[in-house]
Structures are given as C-alpha cells and as structure tokens.
Coordinates of C-alpha atoms and ligand atoms in Angstrom, one line a residue:
X33 CA 54.7 5.7 -42.8
X34 CA 55.4 4.6 -47.1
X35 CA 58.5 3.1 -45.8
X36 CA 57.1 0.3 -44.4
X37 CA 54.1 0.1 -46.7
X38 CA 54.5 -2.6 -48.8
X39 CA 55.0 -2.3 -52.6
X40 CA 52.9 -2.7 -55.4
X41 CA 52.5 -7.1 -56.5
X42 CA 53.3 -8.0 -53.2
X43 CA 50.7 -10.4 -51.5
X44 CA 48.6 -9.8 -48.6
X45 CA 46.9 -14.2 -47.5
X46 CA 43.4 -13.8 -46.0
X47 CA 42.4 -17.4 -43.6
X48 CA 39.0 -17.4 -44.4
X49 CA 37.1 -17.4 -48.6
X50 CA 34.0 -15.7 -48.1
X51 CA 32.3 -12.5 -49.7
X52 CA 34.4 -10.6 -46.7
X53 CA 37.7 -12.0 -48.5
X54 CA 35.9 -11.4 -51.7
X55 CA 35.2 -8.0 -51.1
X56 CA 38.2 -7.3 -49.3
X57 CA 40.7 -9.0 -52.6
X58 CA 38.8 -6.7 -54.7
X59 CA 40.0 -3.8 -52.7
X60 CA 43.1 -4.8 -53.3
X61 CA 43.5 -5.3 -56.6
X62 CA 43.6 -1.4 -57.4
X63 CA 46.4 -1.6 -55.0
X64 CA 48.5 -3.9 -57.3
X65 CA 48.8 -6.0 -54.5
X66 CA 47.7 -10.3 -55.3
X67 CA 45.5 -12.1 -52.8
X68 CA 46.0 -15.5 -51.8
X69 CA 43.0 -16.6 -49.8
X70 CA 44.0 -20.3 -47.2
X71 CA 40.5 -22.2 -46.9
X72 CA 39.2 -25.6 -46.4
X73 CA 36.1 -24.9 -48.3
X74 CA 36.6 -26.6 -51.8
X75 CA 34.1 -23.5 -53.2
X76 CA 35.7 -19.7 -52.2
X77 CA 33.9 -17.0 -53.9
X78 CA 37.0 -15.2 -52.7
X79 CA 39.7 -17.7 -53.8
X80 CA 36.8 -16.1 -57.5
X81 CA 38.9 -13.4 -57.7
X82 CA 42.3 -14.2 -56.0
X83 CA 45.5 -15.7 -57.6
X84 CA 46.0 -18.2 -55.1
X85 CA 44.3 -20.1 -52.7
X86 CA 46.0 -22.7 -50.5
X87 CA 42.5 -25.3 -49.9
X88 CA 42.9 -26.8 -45.6
X89 CA 41.7 -26.8 -42.6
X90 CA 42.4 -24.0 -40.3
X91 CA 44.0 -25.7 -37.3
X92 CA 46.5 -27.3 -40.4
X93 CA 49.8 -25.7 -38.6
X94 CA 51.9 -27.4 -41.6
X95 CA 49.8 -25.6 -44.5
X96 CA 49.6 -22.4 -42.0
X97 CA 53.6 -21.7 -42.3
X98 CA 54.1 -23.1 -45.4
X99 CA 50.6 -19.8 -47.0
X100 CA 52.1 -17.2 -44.3
X101 CA 55.7 -18.1 -45.8
X102 CA 54.5 -17.6 -49.6
X103 CA 52.9 -13.7 -48.3
X104 CA 53.6 -10.2 -47.1
X105 CA 51.0 -10.3 -44.8
X106 CA 48.4 -12.1 -42.8
X107 CA 45.0 -11.2 -42.5
X108 CA 41.9 -13.0 -41.6
X109 CA 38.1 -12.3 -42.0
X110 CA 36.7 -15.1 -40.0
X111 CA 36.4 -15.0 -37.6
X112 CA 34.9 -18.7 -36.0
X113 CA 38.7 -20.1 -36.0
X114 CA 41.0 -21.3 -34.0
X115 CA 43.6 -18.7 -32.9
X116 CA 47.1 -20.8 -30.9
X117 CA 47.5 -21.7 -34.8
X118 CA 47.6 -18.7 -35.6
X119 CA 50.2 -17.8 -32.9
X120 CA 53.0 -19.4 -34.3
X121 CA 52.5 -17.6 -38.1
X122 CA 54.1 -14.2 -36.9
X123 CA 58.0 -16.3 -37.0
X124 CA 56.9 -16.7 -40.7
X125 CA 54.9 -13.2 -41.8
X126 CA 53.2 -10.0 -39.9
X127 CA 49.5 -11.2 -38.3
X128 CA 47.6 -7.6 -39.0
X129 CA 44.3 -7.3 -36.8
X130 CA 46.7 -8.5 -33.1
X131 CA 44.9 -12.6 -33.0
X132 CA 44.6 -11.2 -29.5
X133 CA 41.3 -8.4 -31.5
X134 CA 40.4 -12.0 -32.8
X135 CA 40.5 -14.4 -29.5
X136 CA 38.2 -12.0 -27.5
X137 CA 36.2 -11.2 -30.4
X138 CA 35.1 -15.3 -30.7
X139 CA 34.1 -15.6 -27.1
X140 CA 31.0 -13.9 -25.8
X141 CA 32.5 -14.2 -22.2
X142 CA 36.3 -12.8 -23.1
X143 CA 34.6 -9.4 -25.5
X144 CA 31.7 -8.3 -23.0
X145 CA 35.0 -8.3 -19.7
X146 CA 36.5 -6.6 -21.6
X147 CA 34.0 -4.7 -23.1
X148 CA 33.5 -3.2 -19.3
X149 CA 36.8 -3.6 -18.8
X150 CA 37.4 -0.2 -20.8
X151 CA 34.1 1.5 -19.5
X152 CA 31.9 0.0 -22.0
X153 CA 28.3 -1.4 -21.3
X154 CA 27.3 -4.2 -22.0
X155 CA 23.6 -6.2 -21.3
X156 CA 22.7 -8.1 -17.4
X157 CA 24.8 -11.5 -18.2
X158 CA 26.0 -15.3 -16.3
X159 CA 27.3 -17.8 -17.7
X160 CA 25.8 -21.2 -17.9
X161 CA 26.9 -24.5 -18.1
X162 CA 24.7 -26.1 -16.2
X163 CA 21.2 -26.6 -16.1
X164 CA 21.3 -26.1 -12.2
X165 CA 23.8 -23.1 -13.8
X166 CA 20.8 -21.9 -16.0
X167 CA 18.1 -21.7 -12.7
X168 CA 20.7 -19.3 -10.4
X169 CA 21.3 -16.9 -13.1
X170 CA 17.6 -17.0 -14.3
X171 CA 16.5 -15.8 -10.8
X172 CA 20.0 -13.3 -11.1
X173 CA 18.8 -11.5 -13.9
X174 CA 15.5 -12.0 -14.2
X175 CA 13.3 -12.1 -17.7
X176 CA 13.1 -11.5 -20.3
X177 CA 16.9 -13.2 -21.2
X178 CA 18.4 -14.5 -24.1
X179 CA 20.3 -17.9 -24.0
X180 CA 23.1 -17.8 -25.8
X181 CA 26.2 -19.6 -26.8
X182 CA 29.7 -18.3 -26.1
X183 CA 31.4 -19.8 -28.7
X184 CA 30.6 -19.9 -32.9
X185 CA 27.3 -18.1 -32.7
X186 CA 27.3 -15.6 -35.8
X187 CA 23.3 -14.7 -37.1
X188 CA 21.5 -15.4 -34.5
X189 CA 22.3 -18.6 -34.8
X190 CA 22.9 -20.3 -31.5
X191 CA 20.7 -18.0 -28.7
X192 CA 17.1 -19.0 -27.8
X193 CA 15.1 -16.1 -25.8
X194 CA 13.7 -17.0 -22.8
X195 CA 10.3 -14.6 -21.8
X196 CA 8.5 -16.8 -19.2
X197 CA 9.6 -19.3 -16.4
X198 CA 8.1 -22.5 -18.4
X199 CA 10.3 -21.3 -21.6
X200 CA 13.3 -22.1 -20.0
X201 CA 13.4 -26.3 -20.2
X202 CA 13.2 -25.7 -24.0
X203 CA 15.9 -22.9 -24.2
X204 CA 18.0 -24.9 -22.3
X205 CA 17.6 -28.7 -24.5
X206 CA 17.9 -26.1 -28.0
X207 CA 21.4 -25.3 -26.5
X208 CA 23.1 -27.4 -23.7
X209 CA 25.2 -29.1 -26.7
X210 CA 26.8 -25.9 -27.5
X211 CA 29.3 -24.9 -24.7
X212 CA 29.9 -22.9 -21.6
X213 CA 26.6 -20.6 -22.3
X214 CA 25.6 -17.3 -21.4
X215 CA 22.7 -15.4 -20.3
X216 CA 21.9 -12.3 -21.6
X217 CA 19.1 -10.0 -20.2
X218 CA 17.0 -8.1 -22.9
X219 CA 17.7 -5.0 -23.7
X220 CA 15.1 -2.7 -24.2
X221 CA 16.4 -1.3 -26.8
X222 CA 15.3 1.7 -29.2
X223 CA 17.3 0.9 -32.7
X224 CA 20.7 -1.2 -33.3
X225 CA 23.5 0.1 -34.4
X226 CA 27.6 -0.1 -34.9
X227 CA 30.6 2.3 -35.3
X228 CA 32.4 1.2 -38.4
X229 CA 36.2 1.6 -36.8
X230 CA 39.9 1.2 -38.8
X231 CA 42.8 2.4 -37.5
X232 CA 46.7 2.5 -39.4
X233 CA 49.5 1.0 -38.3
X234 CA 51.0 4.8 -37.2
X235 CA 47.3 4.6 -34.9
X236 CA 45.9 6.9 -36.9
X237 CA 42.3 5.8 -36.2
X238 CA 38.9 6.5 -38.3
X239 CA 35.1 6.1 -37.5
X240 CA 32.8 5.9 -41.1
X241 CA 29.0 7.7 -39.8
X242 CA 27.2 5.1 -37.8
X243 CA 24.6 3.7 -39.9
X244 CA 21.5 1.8 -38.1
X245 CA 20.9 -1.9 -38.6
X246 CA 17.8 -3.2 -38.9
X247 CA 17.5 -7.8 -38.1
X248 CA 15.5 -10.0 -39.5
X249 CA 15.5 -13.5 -38.0
X250 CA 19.0 -12.3 -35.8
X251 CA 20.2 -11.6 -39.4
X252 CA 20.9 -8.2 -40.8
X253 CA 18.5 -6.9 -43.3
X254 CA 19.2 -3.0 -43.7
X255 CA 21.9 -0.6 -43.3
X256 CA 21.4 3.1 -43.9
X257 CA 22.7 5.6 -42.7
X258 CA 22.8 8.5 -41.3
X259 CA 20.8 7.0 -38.7
X260 CA 18.2 8.8 -37.5
X261 CA 16.2 9.1 -33.8
X262 CA 18.7 8.2 -31.2
X263 CA 21.8 7.1 -32.9
X264 CA 23.6 10.8 -32.7
X265 CA 23.5 11.3 -28.9
X266 CA 24.7 8.1 -27.9
X267 CA 27.4 8.2 -30.6
X268 CA 30.2 9.9 -28.5
X269 CA 29.9 7.2 -25.5
X270 CA 30.1 4.7 -27.7
X271 CA 33.6 5.6 -29.7
X272 CA 34.7 6.9 -27.3
X273 CA 34.1 2.8 -25.7
X274 CA 35.8 1.9 -29.5
X275 CA 39.2 4.2 -29.0
X276 CA 40.0 2.5 -25.7
X277 CA 39.4 -0.7 -26.8
X278 CA 41.0 0.3 -30.2
X279 CA 44.3 1.6 -28.5
X280 CA 44.3 -1.3 -26.2
X281 CA 44.4 -3.8 -28.5
X282 CA 47.3 -1.8 -31.1
X283 CA 44.4 -2.9 -33.2
X284 CA 45.4 -2.6 -36.9
X285 CA 42.2 -2.8 -40.0
X286 CA 39.2 -3.0 -39.8
X287 CA 36.7 -3.7 -36.6
X288 CA 33.0 -3.3 -35.6
X289 CA 31.7 -2.9 -32.6
X290 CA 27.2 -3.9 -32.5
X291 CA 25.2 -1.3 -29.8
X292 CA 21.7 -1.0 -28.4
X293 CA 20.4 2.7 -28.6
X294 CA 19.7 2.2 -24.4
X295 CA 18.0 3.9 -21.9
X296 CA 20.8 5.0 -20.6
X297 CA 22.8 5.1 -23.1
X298 CA 24.9 3.0 -25.5
X299 CA 24.9 -0.7 -24.6
X300 CA 27.9 -2.7 -26.3
X301 CA 26.8 -6.2 -28.1
X302 CA 29.8 -7.8 -29.4
X303 CA 32.3 -7.0 -31.6
X304 CA 33.6 -8.4 -34.8
X305 CA 37.0 -8.1 -35.2
X306 CA 37.1 -7.8 -38.8
X307 CA 35.2 -6.1 -42.1
X308 CA 31.7 -6.4 -41.4
X309 CA 28.2 -6.8 -43.2
X310 CA 27.1 -3.5 -41.9
X311 CA 29.2 -1.7 -43.3
X312 CA 28.9 -2.7 -46.5
X313 CA 27.6 0.2 -47.8
X314 CA 30.9 2.5 -47.2
X315 CA 31.7 0.4 -51.4
X316 CA 29.7 3.3 -52.6
X317 CA 28.7 5.2 -50.4
X318 CA 31.6 6.1 -48.9
X319 CA 35.4 8.1 -50.3
X320 CA 37.9 5.1 -48.9
X321 CA 35.0 1.6 -48.3
X322 CA 36.1 -0.7 -45.0
X323 CA 37.1 -3.2 -47.3
X324 CA 39.6 -0.6 -49.1
X325 CA 41.0 1.5 -45.7
X326 CA 41.4 -2.5 -44.2
X327 CA 43.5 -3.5 -46.9
X328 CA 45.6 0.3 -46.6
X329 CA 45.6 -1.1 -43.2
X330 CA 47.3 -4.5 -43.0
X331 CA 49.7 -3.0 -46.1
X332 CA 51.1 -0.2 -43.7
X333 CA 49.6 2.9 -45.9
X334 CA 48.3 5.2 -44.2
X335 CA 43.5 5.4 -44.0
X336 CA 41.3 6.4 -46.5
X337 CA 38.8 9.2 -46.0
X338 CA 35.8 7.8 -44.2
X339 CA 34.0 10.7 -45.6
X340 CA 30.6 10.0 -46.5
X341 CA 29.7 10.1 -50.4
X342 CA 26.4 10.5 -50.4
X343 CA 23.2 12.6 -48.5
X344 CA 21.8 8.5 -47.7
X345 CA 23.1 5.3 -48.1
X346 CA 21.5 1.9 -47.5
X347 CA 22.4 -0.9 -47.8
X348 CA 20.3 -4.1 -48.4
X349 CA 20.9 -7.7 -47.7
X350 CA 20.2 -11.0 -50.3
X351 CA 19.7 -12.9 -48.5
X352 CA 18.6 -17.0 -49.8
X353 CA 16.0 -16.6 -52.2
X354 CA 16.3 -12.8 -52.5
X355 CA 19.1 -13.0 -54.8
X356 CA 17.2 -15.0 -57.7
X357 CA 15.0 -10.9 -57.9
X358 CA 19.2 -10.6 -59.6
X359 CA 18.5 -9.5 -63.3
X360 CA 15.3 -7.5 -61.7
X361 CA 18.2 -6.1 -59.7
X362 CA 20.7 -4.3 -61.6
X363 CA 17.9 -3.3 -64.0
X364 CA 17.6 -0.7 -61.7
X365 CA 19.3 2.2 -62.5
X366 CA 21.3 4.0 -59.1
X367 CA 21.2 0.5 -56.9
X368 CA 25.0 -1.1 -57.0
X369 CA 24.2 -4.4 -56.8
X370 CA 26.5 -7.2 -55.3
X371 CA 26.7 -11.1 -55.6
X372 CA 28.7 -13.1 -54.5
X373 CA 28.9 -16.2 -57.3
X374 CA 27.7 -18.7 -54.1
X375 CA 26.6 -21.9 -55.4
X376 CA 23.0 -22.7 -54.0
X377 CA 20.2 -20.8 -52.8
X378 CA 19.5 -21.4 -49.3
X379 CA 17.4 -19.9 -47.2
X380 CA 19.6 -17.8 -44.4
X381 CA 22.2 -17.8 -46.6
X382 CA 24.1 -14.4 -48.1
X383 CA 23.7 -14.8 -51.6
X384 CA 24.6 -10.6 -52.1
X385 CA 23.8 -7.4 -50.8
X386 CA 22.4 -3.9 -52.8
X387 CA 23.8 -0.9 -51.9
X388 CA 21.1 2.7 -52.5
X389 CA 23.1 6.1 -52.4
X390 CA 20.7 8.7 -52.2
X391 CA 23.8 11.7 -54.4
Ligands
AMP231 P1 23.5 -11.6 -31.7 O1 24.3 -12.6 -32.1 O2 24.5 -11.2 -30.0 O3 24.1 -10.1 -32.4 O4 22.2 -10.9 -31.8 C1 21.8 -10.6 -32.6 C2 20.3 -10.3 -32.8 O5 19.2 -10.5 -32.0 C3 20.7 -9.5 -32.6 O6 20.9 -7.7 -33.6 C4 19.3 -7.9 -31.2 O7 18.2 -7.7 -32.6 C5 19.7 -9.4 -30.6 N1 19.9 -9.4 -29.4 C6 20.6 -10.3 -29.0 N2 21.0 -9.9 -27.6 C7 20.0 -9.9 -27.3 C8 20.1 -8.9 -25.8 N3 20.7 -8.9 -24.4 N4 19.2 -7.7 -25.6 C9 17.6 -7.5 -26.3 N5 17.9 -8.1 -28.2 C10 19.4 -8.7 -28.5

C-alpha cells in the first residue's frame, strides 16, 4: 500500500469550498498534504485554510482540467455539481470517490433504485412529472406522503408534506418548477440514524458507531453515539446494505447513508457520497475522524481506527444565530467548539458545531 500512497508534500484537490472541505483540509495537514480548493464562491471557508483556491464555475472544463493537472488526486465535498465534466478529469488526475457514486447520490430516483437493487428497503415511491402524475402517485402511495425534488435538495429544502387531499395543490405549486419530483410514503419511524462508512483503495471497509440523528425543521440538530433504542438491532442489516453499496461502486473514501428505524427493519432514506454532517462527532469522538479517513483513503493510505474515544459523544449543530453564543460556548470546559468562519449568520445556515465527549 505504501508504494502507491501519496508522499507528504503532495496536493489533494477538493471540489467544493464549504465547511466539509475546511475540515478535510484540517485533517490533511498532519500528513503534510497541501489542499487546493476548486469552488466558484468569492468567500470559501475551505479555501481560508488551504494552500490554493481556483475560483471558477463547477462546469468550467478548462479550469477543471488545469486544476486537476495541478494536484495529485481529486476529491469532492459537495454533491450538487454536474457529474459530466468530472469524467474528463480522469485523464489528468485520479478522482475518488468514483463519479458513479456522485451520479447516484445526487438523484433520488437513481439512489432509491440502486439501494433497492442492492437489497435495501426504501419508502414506497413514485416518479411525478405532471399534476396528473401527482394525483396518480397519491392514489398509489396513499397519504400522508412527502413530495420531493429529485435533485439539488438538501437540509429539508425542496420538500412538501401532504397530509390530506386538500394539500396536494399547495405541494404541487411549491415544487412544480423543481424538475422531476418523487412522492414518498411517510415512514412511521421510531428513530433516525446514519451509517458512516470508509473504504480504502485496497477495499478494506470500516464503520464508525452509528449516530442517532435528530432533525429540526429538516436540518440536522444533534448526532449522538452510542444510539439507543432500536438502532443496535437494525444495525447489522443496515451495515450489510452499506457494504454491498460500497463494493458495487468500488467506493474509495467516506460516505454516509441516512436510515429510518422502520417497523420491519432499517429503511434507506438517502446516501451522501462524501463526508457528512452526522459524522462531525468523529473529530474528537473517535480515534480517526471521518475527515482523516477520507484523506487517508483518497491518498492511498490504510484507514485509521474508527473506535469510539469516549463513553458518549453528542454533536450539536450551530445554525444561524446559534453561533452568536460562541464566547459562552468557548468558555465551557470540555466542549469542542468548531466555527466555520462564515460571514453572515443567516437563518438555516450551518455556522459551526459543538461536540461534547464524556470520557
Ligand atoms: P431528506 O432530505 O430526504 O433527508 O429529508 C429530511 C428529513 O425529513 C428526514 O431526515 C426525515 O426527518 C424527514 N423525512 C424525509 N423523508 C421522509 C419519509 N419518507 N418519511 C418520514 N420522514 C421523512
């Protein structure tokens, strides 16, 4: 393995310039790797802690090729990018995770179909591409249900709940401009959890403890390990599915799958082909964090230990004005405060997170 690993001083290119890129860059530094960020934004909290920043559109082929020529490996931290231009990068530098994983993860239809093909259970779903199609889907799936955009949705955006027939019109009006839609049955879950999975270039797979996740207004609020309730019983089936997915995609890097604890076992909700918010607790709560293991995997190093480094770990997101309490939080002994260095604390914007580890 060490023969193919990137030596210190190598440069890892990251497409995307947000907090995930920032935490990847911080995790790459101890290995002596340099980071080059590719992102269109003038302000990039990832570029703030990286050696280089190419500021160009995600579909600018010329800029992407020059970027790939300047790095030793390319990875991504953002999935709402066109996958097509990335295929051409392979001639310039290796790209990990596989672009196929990105294509699947950014489309709810491809994602659910793939999960089902791998033997996973999903909510009942139907493709909706017209108003009449929505009526047909409601008849088939029943209510309550959730209408979602199939692409570019995140943090609960691009979703409308339909509890009763009178709400169908409003849901359609809210999302009809969003391209192809999907109607999902409402899963009667007891808990939500996610799997954080790492796979290295040699094919070794490692799981961290599965956090129980609580969302508020569609945005992740807390991730806690160990998860209580039914998560432990549902974990083997969920992990078996994740293993299949990782192997089928010949995945390299870290990915996350969000599950519901359903009445008959785990229900696959969605997958993110990248490091994930529900894995931020691993920075202080496990021996090697999700960010470290993603860097290790794409750089050709073996994975670090995913063992828990405490009795309990709770990660809480700081959304919008939550981060105004930074001084008070920074004064709390034993609380690990992470601020992403973003400018304006707009409502709903992820400004930072805190992690409390009980040792
Ligand atoms: P998503 O963007 O698909 O992860 O949805 C955000 C959140 O909405 C999830 O974490 C759940 O809390 C809720 N949700 C989404 N889809 C469903 C569903 N089919 N049944 C019940 N709750 C859902």
